[in-house]
Short mmCIF file of C-alpha atoms and ligand atoms in Angstrom, two decimals:
data_model
loop_
_atom_site.label_atom_id
_atom_site.label_comp_id
_atom_site.label_asym_id
_atom_site.label_seq_id
_atom_site.Cartn_x
_atom_site.Cartn_y
_atom_site.Cartn_z
CA MET M 1 -1.51 17.44 -2.03
CA GLY M 2 -0.56 21.08 -1.54
CA PHE M 3 0.55 23.04 1.52
CA GLU M 4 -2.05 24.60 3.79
CA ILE M 5 -2.28 28.23 2.65
CA LYS M 6 -2.57 29.56 6.21
CA ARG M 7 1.01 28.45 6.88
CA PHE M 8 2.40 31.11 4.56
CA GLN M 9 3.35 34.63 5.46
CA GLY M 10 1.48 37.30 3.53
CA ASP M 11 -0.76 36.76 0.52
CA VAL M 12 -0.05 33.92 -1.87
CA ASP M 13 -0.58 34.62 -5.57
CA GLU M 14 -3.63 32.79 -7.03
CA GLU M 15 -1.29 31.29 -9.66
CA LEU M 16 0.53 29.33 -6.95
CA ILE M 17 -2.65 27.70 -5.66
CA CYS M 18 -3.64 24.22 -6.83
CA PRO M 19 -7.20 24.34 -8.20
CA ILE M 20 -7.79 20.77 -6.99
CA CYS M 21 -6.75 20.82 -3.33
CA SER M 22 -6.76 24.63 -2.95
CA GLY M 23 -3.39 24.44 -1.18
CA VAL M 24 -0.09 25.97 -2.30
CA LEU M 25 1.32 23.89 -5.19
CA GLU M 26 3.48 20.96 -4.07
CA ASP M 27 5.79 19.37 -6.66
CA PRO M 28 3.72 20.97 -9.45
CA LEU M 29 3.03 19.77 -12.99
CA GLN M 30 1.20 21.62 -15.75
CA ALA M 31 -1.11 20.70 -18.60
CA PRO M 32 0.58 21.06 -22.01
CA THR M 33 -1.53 23.65 -23.86
CA CYS M 34 -3.57 25.56 -21.28
CA GLU M 35 -0.63 25.52 -18.81
CA HIS M 36 -2.86 25.09 -15.78
CA ALA M 37 -0.71 23.91 -12.87
CA PHE M 38 -1.54 21.39 -10.14
CA CYS M 39 0.22 19.43 -7.40
CA ARG M 40 1.64 16.22 -8.84
CA ALA M 41 -0.37 14.06 -6.43
CA CYS M 42 -3.62 15.97 -7.13
CA ILE M 43 -3.45 15.92 -10.95
CA THR M 44 -2.31 12.30 -11.01
CA GLU M 45 -5.31 11.30 -8.93
CA TRP M 46 -7.67 13.35 -11.15
CA ILE M 47 -6.27 12.01 -14.44
CA SER M 48 -6.62 8.46 -13.18
CA ARG M 49 -10.38 9.21 -13.11
CA GLN M 50 -10.69 11.21 -16.32
CA PRO M 51 -8.10 12.42 -18.83
CA THR M 52 -9.01 16.12 -18.88
CA CYS M 53 -7.73 19.37 -17.43
CA PRO M 54 -9.74 19.92 -14.22
CA VAL M 55 -10.10 23.62 -15.03
CA ASP M 56 -11.14 23.75 -18.68
CA ARG M 57 -11.75 20.04 -19.46
CA GLN M 58 -9.31 19.97 -22.40
CA ALA M 59 -8.07 16.47 -23.09
CA VAL M 60 -4.86 15.72 -21.15
CA THR M 61 -3.14 12.39 -20.45
CA ALA M 62 -0.74 11.61 -17.64
CA CYS M 63 2.28 11.47 -19.95
CA GLN M 64 1.52 14.91 -21.41
CA LEU M 65 1.97 16.60 -18.02
CA ARG M 66 5.08 18.78 -17.90
CA PRO M 67 7.15 20.38 -15.13
CA VAL M 68 6.16 24.00 -14.52
CA PRO M 69 8.44 26.83 -15.78
CA ARG M 70 11.45 27.80 -13.67
CA ILE M 71 9.93 31.19 -12.84
CA LEU M 72 6.94 29.53 -11.16
CA ARG M 73 9.24 27.16 -9.29
CA ASN M 74 11.32 30.10 -8.10
CA LEU M 75 8.24 31.97 -6.90
CA LEU M 76 7.19 28.88 -4.97
CA SER M 77 10.59 28.23 -3.44
CA ARG M 78 10.77 31.81 -2.15
CA LEU M 79 7.50 31.61 -0.22
CA CYS M 80 7.97 31.69 3.55
CA THR M 81 6.17 29.04 5.53
CA SER M 82 5.97 27.81 9.08
CA CYS M 83 7.19 24.31 9.98
CA ASP M 84 4.85 21.29 9.85
CA ASN M 85 5.53 20.95 13.56
CA ALA M 86 4.42 24.49 14.43
CA PRO M 87 1.48 23.04 16.44
CA HIS M 88 4.09 21.18 18.49
CA GLY M 89 6.09 24.32 19.27
CA CYS M 90 8.46 24.84 16.33
CA ASN M 91 8.74 28.55 15.55
CA ALA M 92 10.96 28.19 12.50
CA VAL M 93 10.02 30.21 9.42
CA LEU M 94 11.48 28.67 6.28
CA LYS M 95 11.71 29.16 2.57
CA LEU M 96 9.58 26.48 0.93
CA ASP M 97 12.63 24.88 -0.73
CA SER M 98 14.36 24.36 2.63
CA LEU M 99 11.30 22.94 4.39
CA ALA M 100 12.08 19.32 3.52
CA SER M 101 15.62 19.45 4.92
CA HIS M 102 14.38 21.20 8.07
CA LEU M 103 11.70 18.56 8.66
CA VAL M 104 14.31 15.82 8.72
CA GLU M 105 16.03 17.36 11.73
CA CYS M 106 13.20 19.36 13.35
CA GLU M 107 13.38 18.59 17.05
CA PHE M 108 9.68 19.34 17.52
CA ASN M 109 8.71 16.44 15.30
CA PRO M 110 6.45 14.39 17.57
CA LYS M 111 7.41 11.22 15.73
CA ARG M 112 11.18 11.71 16.07
CA PRO M 113 12.69 8.37 17.15
CA MET M 114 14.10 8.53 20.70
CA SER M 115 15.64 5.74 22.71
CA CYS M 116 14.16 5.15 26.15
CA GLU M 117 16.51 6.29 28.91
CA ALA M 118 14.51 4.65 31.68
CA GLY M 119 16.10 1.29 31.16
CA CYS M 120 14.62 -0.71 28.30
CA GLY M 121 16.57 1.11 25.57
CA LEU M 122 13.84 0.59 22.96
CA VAL M 123 13.59 3.23 20.19
CA ILE M 124 10.15 4.87 20.16
CA PRO M 125 8.50 7.97 18.64
CA LYS M 126 8.95 11.02 20.87
CA ASP M 127 5.22 11.56 21.43
CA GLU M 128 4.82 8.04 22.79
CA LEU M 129 7.62 8.54 25.31
CA ALA M 130 5.35 10.03 28.00
CA GLU M 131 2.97 7.07 27.85
CA HIS M 132 5.81 4.61 27.53
CA ASN M 133 6.16 1.91 30.17
CA CYS M 134 9.29 -0.21 29.97
CA VAL M 135 7.78 -3.23 31.68
CA ARG M 136 4.68 -3.18 29.49
CA GLU M 137 6.72 -2.79 26.28
CA LEU M 138 9.12 -5.53 27.26
CA ARG M 139 6.26 -7.80 28.24
CA ALA M 140 4.75 -7.25 24.83
CA LEU M 141 8.12 -8.02 23.29
CA ILE M 142 8.40 -11.21 25.35
CA ALA M 143 4.92 -12.20 24.29
CA THR M 144 5.78 -11.86 20.61
CA GLN M 145 9.07 -13.72 21.12
CA GLN M 146 7.19 -16.43 22.97
CA GLY M 147 4.81 -16.70 20.06
CA LYS M 148 7.70 -17.09 17.67
CA LEU M 149 9.30 -19.66 19.92
CA THR M 150 6.12 -21.71 19.98
CA ASP M 151 5.98 -21.54 16.19
CA PHE M 152 9.58 -22.69 15.92
CA GLN M 153 9.02 -25.53 18.36
CA GLN M 154 6.06 -26.71 16.37
CA GLU M 155 8.07 -26.53 13.18
CA LEU M 156 10.89 -28.41 14.84
CA ALA M 157 8.54 -31.19 15.92
CA GLU M 158 7.23 -31.47 12.38
CA GLN M 159 10.74 -31.53 10.96
CA ARG M 160 11.67 -34.27 13.41
CA LEU M 161 8.77 -36.33 12.25
CA THR M 162 9.84 -35.91 8.64
CA ILE M 163 13.44 -36.72 9.47
CA ASN M 164 12.41 -39.92 11.23
CA GLU M 165 10.39 -40.93 8.23
CA HIS M 166 13.39 -40.28 5.99
CA LYS M 167 15.63 -42.26 8.32
CA ARG M 168 13.33 -45.26 8.13
CA GLU M 169 13.20 -45.05 4.35
CA LEU M 170 16.97 -44.67 4.19
CA ALA M 171 17.50 -47.70 6.43
CA LEU M 172 15.23 -49.75 4.21
CA LEU M 173 17.06 -48.57 1.14
CA LYS M 174 20.45 -49.42 2.64
CA GLU M 175 19.20 -52.83 3.62
CA PHE M 176 17.97 -53.35 0.10
CA MET M 177 21.30 -52.26 -1.39
CA ARG M 178 23.21 -54.52 0.94
CA ALA M 179 21.04 -57.45 -0.09
CA MET M 180 21.61 -56.62 -3.75
CA ARG M 181 25.36 -56.51 -3.22
CA VAL M 182 25.40 -59.83 -1.49
CA SER M 183 23.22 -61.64 -3.99
CA ASN M 184 24.64 -60.19 -7.21
CA PRO M 185 28.39 -60.00 -8.03
CA THR M 186 27.89 -57.42 -10.79
CA MET M 187 26.06 -55.18 -8.37
CA ARG M 188 28.80 -55.66 -5.82
CA ALA M 189 31.49 -54.60 -8.31
CA LEU M 190 29.40 -51.62 -9.35
CA ALA M 191 28.79 -50.50 -5.77
CA ASP M 192 32.46 -50.88 -4.82
CA GLN M 193 33.41 -48.85 -7.86
CA MET M 194 30.95 -46.11 -6.92
CA GLU M 195 32.28 -45.97 -3.38
CA ARG M 196 35.86 -45.72 -4.55
CA GLU M 197 35.00 -42.91 -6.93
CA GLU M 198 33.20 -41.08 -4.19
CA VAL M 199 36.30 -41.20 -1.99
CA VAL M 200 38.47 -39.92 -4.85
CA ARG M 201 36.05 -37.07 -5.53
CA TRP M 202 36.10 -36.08 -1.88
CA ALA M 203 39.90 -36.38 -1.66
CA ASN M 204 40.25 -34.08 -4.67
CA SER M 205 38.03 -31.48 -3.02
CA LEU M 206 40.33 -31.18 0.03
CA ALA M 207 43.28 -28.79 0.21
CA ARG M 208 46.84 -30.11 0.40
CA ALA M 209 48.42 -29.85 3.86
CA ARG M 210 52.06 -29.46 4.72
CA VAL M 211 53.40 -30.88 7.97
CA THR M 212 56.25 -28.72 9.27
CA ARG M 213 56.89 -30.67 12.47
CA TRP M 214 56.32 -34.40 12.31
CA GLY M 215 57.42 -34.50 15.93
CA GLY M 216 54.13 -32.90 16.98
CA MET M 217 52.21 -36.05 16.03
CA ILE M 218 49.81 -37.36 18.72
CA SER M 219 49.73 -41.13 18.34
CA THR M 220 47.28 -41.86 21.15
CA PRO M 221 44.60 -39.13 20.94
CA ASP M 222 41.84 -38.71 23.47
CA ASP M 223 38.75 -40.30 21.89
CA ALA M 224 35.98 -38.31 23.39
CA LEU M 225 37.34 -34.85 22.66
CA GLN M 226 39.79 -34.79 19.79
CA VAL M 227 38.32 -37.63 17.76
CA MET M 228 34.75 -36.35 17.94
CA MET M 229 35.85 -32.90 16.77
CA ILE M 230 37.76 -34.42 13.86
CA LYS M 231 34.77 -36.55 12.94
CA ARG M 232 32.45 -33.55 12.78
CA SER M 233 34.90 -31.63 10.63
CA LEU M 234 35.29 -34.56 8.22
CA SER M 235 31.57 -35.01 7.98
CA GLU M 236 31.09 -31.33 7.18
CA SER M 237 33.76 -31.48 4.49
CA GLY M 238 31.74 -34.17 2.70
CA CYS M 239 33.48 -37.34 3.82
CA PRO M 240 31.71 -40.39 2.35
CA PRO M 241 29.84 -42.07 5.24
CA HIS M 242 31.07 -45.58 4.48
CA ILE M 243 34.66 -44.69 5.36
CA ILE M 244 34.20 -42.21 8.16
CA ASP M 245 34.11 -44.76 11.01
CA ASP M 246 37.17 -46.55 9.67
CA LEU M 247 39.00 -43.26 9.37
CA MET M 248 38.15 -42.41 12.96
CA GLU M 249 39.51 -45.76 14.10
CA ASN M 250 42.68 -44.97 12.17
CA CYS M 251 43.42 -41.92 14.34
CA HIS M 252 45.18 -44.15 16.87
CA GLU M 253 48.49 -45.98 16.64
CA ARG M 254 46.82 -49.27 17.60
CA ARG M 255 45.32 -49.29 14.06
CA TRP M 256 48.29 -47.89 12.22
CA PRO M 257 50.35 -50.06 9.77
CA PRO M 258 53.47 -51.92 10.88
CA GLY M 259 55.75 -49.09 9.81
CA LEU M 260 54.00 -46.64 12.14
CA CYS M 261 52.53 -48.62 15.00
CA SER M 262 55.21 -47.94 17.64
CA LEU M 263 57.60 -45.20 18.59
CA GLU M 264 60.50 -47.32 17.53
CA THR M 265 59.23 -48.15 14.02
CA ARG M 266 58.22 -44.53 13.55
CA GLN M 267 61.74 -43.37 14.34
CA ASN M 268 63.12 -45.90 11.86
CA ASN M 269 60.76 -44.76 9.06
CA ARG M 270 60.87 -41.06 9.67
CA ARG M 271 62.47 -40.31 6.33
CA LEU M 272 59.45 -41.93 4.56
CA TYR M 273 57.03 -39.30 5.97
CA GLU M 274 57.98 -36.81 3.30
CA LYS M 275 56.50 -39.15 0.67
CA TYR M 276 53.00 -38.82 2.12
CA VAL M 277 50.42 -36.75 0.22
CA CYS M 278 48.55 -35.09 3.10
CA LYS M 279 45.19 -33.32 3.01
CA ARG M 280 43.81 -30.75 5.45
CA VAL M 281 41.13 -31.64 7.94
CA PRO M 282 39.42 -28.25 7.67
CA GLY M 283 39.97 -26.09 10.76
CA LYS M 284 41.89 -28.75 12.70
CA GLN M 285 45.53 -29.48 13.53
CA ALA M 286 45.22 -32.84 11.74
CA VAL M 287 45.91 -34.33 8.33
CA LEU M 288 44.36 -37.04 6.23
CA VAL M 289 46.65 -39.49 4.49
CA LEU M 290 44.23 -41.23 2.18
CA GLN M 291 45.06 -44.49 0.50
CA CYS M 292 43.82 -43.25 -2.87
CA ASP M 293 46.25 -40.32 -2.74
CA ASN M 294 49.17 -42.48 -1.62
CA THR M 295 49.33 -45.51 -3.90
CA HIS M 296 53.07 -44.77 -4.34
CA VAL M 297 53.77 -45.35 -0.61
CA ASP M 298 55.13 -48.67 0.70
CA GLU M 299 52.47 -51.11 1.93
CA HIS M 300 53.85 -51.23 5.46
CA MET M 301 53.30 -47.48 5.74
CA MET M 302 49.57 -47.41 4.71
CA VAL M 303 46.18 -48.89 5.68
CA GLU M 304 42.72 -48.84 4.07
CA PRO M 305 41.04 -46.40 3.59
CA GLY M 306 43.67 -44.03 4.98
CA LEU M 307 45.26 -42.57 8.11
CA VAL M 308 44.28 -39.65 10.26
CA MET M 309 47.18 -37.98 12.06
CA ILE M 310 46.46 -35.51 14.80
CA PHE M 311 49.12 -32.98 15.68
CA ALA M 312 49.75 -30.65 18.58
CA HIS M 313 50.94 -28.00 16.10
CA GLY M 314 52.78 -27.57 12.84
CA ILE M 315 50.08 -27.97 10.14
CA GLU M 316 49.93 -25.51 7.26
CA MET L 1 -13.77 13.00 5.96
CA ALA L 2 -10.67 13.12 3.83
CA ASN L 3 -8.44 16.06 4.62
CA ILE L 4 -8.43 17.43 1.08
CA ALA L 5 -12.26 17.47 0.82
CA ALA L 6 -12.71 19.29 4.13
CA LYS L 7 -10.00 21.78 3.21
CA ARG L 8 -11.62 22.51 -0.13
CA ILE L 9 -15.13 22.87 1.28
CA LYS L 10 -13.96 25.24 4.03
CA ARG L 11 -12.28 27.43 1.43
CA GLU L 12 -15.23 27.28 -0.95
CA PHE L 13 -17.64 28.10 1.83
CA LYS L 14 -15.65 31.25 2.54
CA GLU L 15 -15.50 32.04 -1.16
CA VAL L 16 -19.30 31.85 -1.43
CA MET L 17 -19.76 33.97 1.69
CA LYS L 18 -17.54 36.70 0.29
CA SER L 19 -19.09 36.58 -3.20
CA GLU L 20 -21.20 39.34 -4.73
CA GLU L 21 -23.98 36.82 -5.41
CA VAL L 22 -24.43 36.35 -1.67
CA ALA L 23 -24.30 40.11 -1.15
CA GLY L 24 -26.95 40.52 -3.88
CA GLY L 25 -29.14 37.79 -2.33
CA ASP L 26 -28.76 35.52 -5.39
CA ILE L 27 -27.37 32.52 -3.56
CA LYS L 28 -26.90 31.42 0.03
CA LEU L 29 -25.00 28.61 1.67
CA GLU L 30 -25.30 27.13 5.15
CA LEU L 31 -23.57 24.31 6.95
CA VAL L 32 -25.77 21.42 8.02
CA ASN L 33 -23.16 19.58 10.11
CA ASP L 34 -19.78 20.68 11.40
CA CYS L 35 -17.75 18.05 9.63
CA TRP L 36 -18.26 19.81 6.30
CA THR L 37 -19.93 16.84 4.63
CA GLU L 38 -23.40 18.34 4.26
CA LEU L 39 -24.53 21.82 3.34
CA GLN L 40 -27.70 23.55 2.37
CA GLY L 41 -27.73 25.88 -0.62
CA GLU L 42 -30.33 28.40 -1.59
CA ILE L 43 -30.81 30.03 -5.00
CA ALA L 44 -33.17 32.79 -6.06
CA GLY L 45 -35.36 32.13 -9.08
CA PRO L 46 -33.84 34.14 -11.96
CA PRO L 47 -35.74 37.17 -13.28
CA ASP L 48 -37.90 36.79 -16.40
CA THR L 49 -38.49 33.11 -15.68
CA PRO L 50 -41.47 31.34 -14.11
CA TYR L 51 -39.23 30.87 -11.06
CA GLU L 52 -38.78 34.60 -10.45
CA GLY L 53 -39.44 35.62 -6.86
CA GLY L 54 -39.09 32.05 -5.57
CA THR L 55 -36.44 30.75 -3.20
CA PHE L 56 -35.18 27.21 -3.87
CA LEU L 57 -33.41 25.09 -1.27
CA LEU L 58 -30.77 22.58 -2.32
CA GLU L 59 -29.39 19.62 -0.43
CA ILE L 60 -25.59 19.38 -0.92
CA LYS L 61 -23.71 16.25 0.08
CA VAL L 62 -19.94 16.26 -0.24
CA PRO L 63 -18.44 12.84 -0.99
CA GLU L 64 -15.31 11.59 0.76
CA THR L 65 -13.53 11.77 -2.61
CA TYR L 66 -14.37 15.43 -3.29
CA PRO L 67 -13.13 17.23 -5.42
CA PHE L 68 -12.26 14.18 -7.52
CA ASN L 69 -15.98 13.40 -7.62
CA PRO L 70 -18.75 16.00 -7.84
CA PRO L 71 -20.93 16.97 -4.86
CA LYS L 72 -24.35 15.30 -4.75
CA ILE L 73 -26.99 18.00 -5.10
CA ARG L 74 -30.78 17.85 -5.29
CA PHE L 75 -33.65 20.30 -4.97
CA MET L 76 -35.36 20.14 -1.59
CA THR L 77 -37.95 22.66 -2.76
CA LYS L 78 -40.40 21.12 -5.18
CA ILE L 79 -40.00 22.56 -8.65
CA TRP L 80 -41.56 22.09 -12.12
CA HIS L 81 -38.61 22.00 -14.50
CA PRO L 82 -37.63 19.62 -17.36
CA ASN L 83 -34.21 18.90 -15.88
CA VAL L 84 -35.33 18.35 -12.30
CA SER L 85 -37.34 15.40 -11.09
CA SER L 86 -40.70 16.71 -9.80
CA ALA L 87 -40.76 13.71 -7.45
CA THR L 88 -37.25 13.50 -5.99
CA GLY L 89 -35.60 16.84 -6.83
CA ALA L 90 -32.78 15.03 -8.65
CA ILE L 91 -30.99 17.34 -11.08
CA CYS L 92 -29.84 16.47 -14.59
CA LEU L 93 -26.86 18.74 -15.13
CA ASP L 94 -23.72 17.65 -16.99
CA ILE L 95 -21.25 19.27 -14.58
CA LEU L 96 -22.74 17.25 -11.70
CA LYS L 97 -22.06 14.09 -13.71
CA ASP L 98 -19.54 13.32 -16.43
CA GLN L 99 -18.59 16.94 -17.08
CA TRP L 100 -17.51 17.51 -13.49
CA ALA L 101 -14.09 19.16 -13.20
CA ALA L 102 -12.09 19.31 -10.01
CA ALA L 103 -11.60 23.07 -10.32
CA LEU L 104 -15.35 23.73 -10.14
CA THR L 105 -16.51 25.02 -6.77
CA LEU L 106 -19.73 25.18 -4.78
CA ARG L 107 -20.13 28.77 -6.01
CA THR L 108 -19.79 27.86 -9.68
CA VAL L 109 -22.08 24.87 -9.22
CA LEU L 110 -24.81 26.91 -7.50
CA LEU L 111 -24.60 29.52 -10.27
CA SER L 112 -24.82 26.77 -12.90
CA ILE L 113 -27.97 25.40 -11.28
CA GLN L 114 -29.41 28.88 -11.22
CA ALA L 115 -28.54 29.26 -14.90
CA LEU L 116 -30.31 25.96 -15.58
CA LEU L 117 -33.53 27.55 -14.29
CA SER L 118 -33.12 30.31 -16.94
CA ALA L 119 -32.25 27.94 -19.77
CA ALA L 120 -33.71 24.44 -19.55
CA GLU L 121 -32.31 21.58 -21.61
CA PRO L 122 -35.48 19.73 -22.71
CA ASN L 123 -33.40 17.35 -24.86
CA ASP L 124 -31.65 16.00 -21.79
CA PRO L 125 -34.58 15.75 -19.40
CA GLN L 126 -34.68 14.44 -15.88
CA ASP L 127 -38.50 14.52 -15.84
CA ALA L 128 -40.03 13.29 -19.11
CA VAL L 129 -43.54 14.53 -18.28
CA VAL L 130 -42.36 18.07 -17.60
CA ALA L 131 -40.10 18.06 -20.66
CA LYS L 132 -42.98 16.98 -22.91
CA GLN L 133 -45.15 19.81 -21.63
CA TYR L 134 -42.24 22.24 -22.02
CA ARG L 135 -41.89 21.33 -25.69
CA GLU L 136 -45.55 20.89 -26.66
CA ASN L 137 -47.34 23.45 -24.52
CA PRO L 138 -44.84 26.10 -23.42
CA GLN L 139 -47.50 28.50 -22.20
CA LEU L 140 -49.10 25.92 -19.94
CA PHE L 141 -45.65 24.85 -18.77
CA ASN L 142 -44.90 28.45 -17.80
CA MET L 143 -48.13 28.76 -15.84
CA THR L 144 -47.52 25.43 -14.08
CA ALA L 145 -43.96 26.32 -13.16
CA ARG L 146 -45.13 29.69 -11.88
CA HIS L 147 -47.88 28.02 -9.84
CA TRP L 148 -45.38 25.55 -8.26
CA THR L 149 -43.03 28.49 -7.53
CA ASN L 150 -45.92 30.27 -5.78
CA ILE L 151 -46.95 27.25 -3.71
CA TYR L 152 -43.55 25.73 -2.79
CA ALA L 153 -40.97 28.50 -3.21
CA GLY L 154 -42.87 31.54 -2.02
CA GLY L 155 -43.20 33.07 -5.50
CA PRO L 156 -45.57 36.03 -5.97
CA THR L 157 -47.84 34.80 -8.77
CA SER L 158 -50.91 32.92 -7.59
CA VAL L 159 -52.81 31.18 -10.39
CA TRP L 160 -56.45 31.30 -9.34
CA GLU L 161 -57.71 28.69 -11.81
CA PHE L 162 -55.11 26.09 -10.76
CA ASN L 163 -55.77 26.69 -7.07
CA GLN L 164 -59.45 26.06 -7.68
CA LYS L 165 -58.80 22.79 -9.43
CA VAL L 166 -56.50 21.59 -6.65
CA GLN L 167 -59.18 22.54 -4.12
CA ARG L 168 -61.75 20.43 -6.03
CA LEU L 169 -59.54 17.34 -5.65
CA LEU L 170 -58.79 18.21 -2.04
CA ASP L 171 -62.51 18.20 -1.41
CA MET L 172 -62.60 14.64 -2.75
CA GLY L 173 -60.08 13.65 -0.09
CA ILE L 174 -56.98 13.65 -2.27
CA ASP L 175 -53.64 14.71 -0.76
CA GLU L 176 -52.78 18.24 -1.87
CA HIS L 177 -49.40 17.54 -3.45
CA GLN L 178 -50.67 14.40 -5.13
CA ALA L 179 -53.51 16.40 -6.58
CA ARG L 180 -51.16 19.08 -7.90
CA VAL L 181 -48.86 16.49 -9.51
CA ALA L 182 -51.78 14.76 -11.22
CA LEU L 183 -53.24 18.03 -12.52
CA SER L 184 -49.85 19.31 -13.70
CA THR L 185 -49.18 15.99 -15.45
CA TYR L 186 -52.53 16.02 -17.30
CA ASP L 187 -52.27 19.64 -18.44
CA TRP L 188 -54.75 20.72 -15.72
CA GLU L 189 -57.60 18.68 -17.20
CA LEU L 190 -59.57 17.89 -14.07
CA GLU L 191 -61.32 14.86 -15.54
CA ARG L 192 -58.17 13.03 -16.67
CA ALA L 193 -56.39 13.85 -13.42
CA THR L 194 -59.31 12.52 -11.38
CA GLU L 195 -59.51 9.40 -13.52
CA GLN L 196 -55.80 8.71 -12.98
CA LEU L 197 -56.08 9.28 -9.22
CA PHE L 198 -59.02 6.94 -8.75
CA CYS L 199 -58.12 4.16 -11.16
ZN1 LIG S 1 -3.10 20.19 -5.03
ZN1 LIG S 2 -6.41 23.67 -18.35
ZN1 LIG S 3 10.38 22.60 12.77
ZN1 LIG S 4 11.65 2.11 28.39
#
């Protein structure tokens, strides 16, 4: 839709007026043969109703519309107009082709986003600043947040319900599998095989770790803190659930094999440490020495399903 | 009302006011409300037609979607013409329907309606009864149109014979306009008109 003709200085040539909206042509297009010109928005709207030229009713389709000649565009771009925000105090007089860039930065734009200096810091259109009330706006904000919170809580409750259902089903399933294993030797072999493969798959997914200072080993870690953190990290890395509790037990020297279970034996076997294939416990100063990775290690240096060694430092 | 429609109508109103047709008393235009959605037009009956000397009022309603849709225009002054309904004033004119073009203006539309009074289109009638008379009995049609112009549009030619016949029906207690419609419809044969009115 074209520009209000009253905004222009002096007379505007009839040729630059859109016959549809009677404003000064905005982004004009012309019909192919008769060359009648219209604003893009105006002619598009008209052609969507009937495919004719609105002046002489010659057949025209949307894809036949062409840009207007350069001379017409030049005439248009040289017209001098007032700013859209003239009613709000802007006195700028602009060439039509620089109007768009002026509007972006015109400080009289009543909708220019301003941030509230009175305390709330919300960004609001300039013309709403006078009516703006921080407390009211923030209350409204709190109300919407509260609404969202209620929605989330409800969703959470529903999820909990579903999770509980799944837990019950899972427990039943486990029970059933256990019964199958006990009653059927083939099933037992199969299940053991599956569990072993799962451990190998997980072991292969972990990065190799290098211990630079075996002396930093903590043989009696604090259960509550260190062990729980390690457990979470293992769980997140995909540790098969049937070995995780055993692994956690094997963090402490009381469960370590004869070759490791006291300071004295450890000092005697120190040279064997280098044989261990160690894996990273992601994000922790700890390594996993899994039995499946260390079949080459002497029996008195290994336990099922593997060892967890926590260090004060020195893991790469 | 949509910005574009109001903008157009304001401009067209000014265009009509400045036109030579207004200066010459051919057409007139007035605003009915100040939101530019309703206007009243006035056209003079063209010379050398049965409508000569009459003044015809038009109701003009501007739709929200103007100028993408035509204005809705009807005669408020009763008129006997093949392309205008003698009952409702509805006009059958292509540019007010499928031949509407967005570049047409109130001025061009009023002039087109005036031109329609000079050159009827009996093959595209709005009023079948009038059109039939126009084709089959042009002289009687002319007299009837002139009579209606005299009675409803202030035209100069009074048709004594027709006035008498209307008076006869009035005396029987018939409403005046009803009487005139019946007589005009039955080619001013008093007997047939009476028969139709009392059946
Ligand atoms: Zn336009
Ligand atoms: Zn054209
Ligand atoms: Zn400005
Ligand atoms: Zn504020």
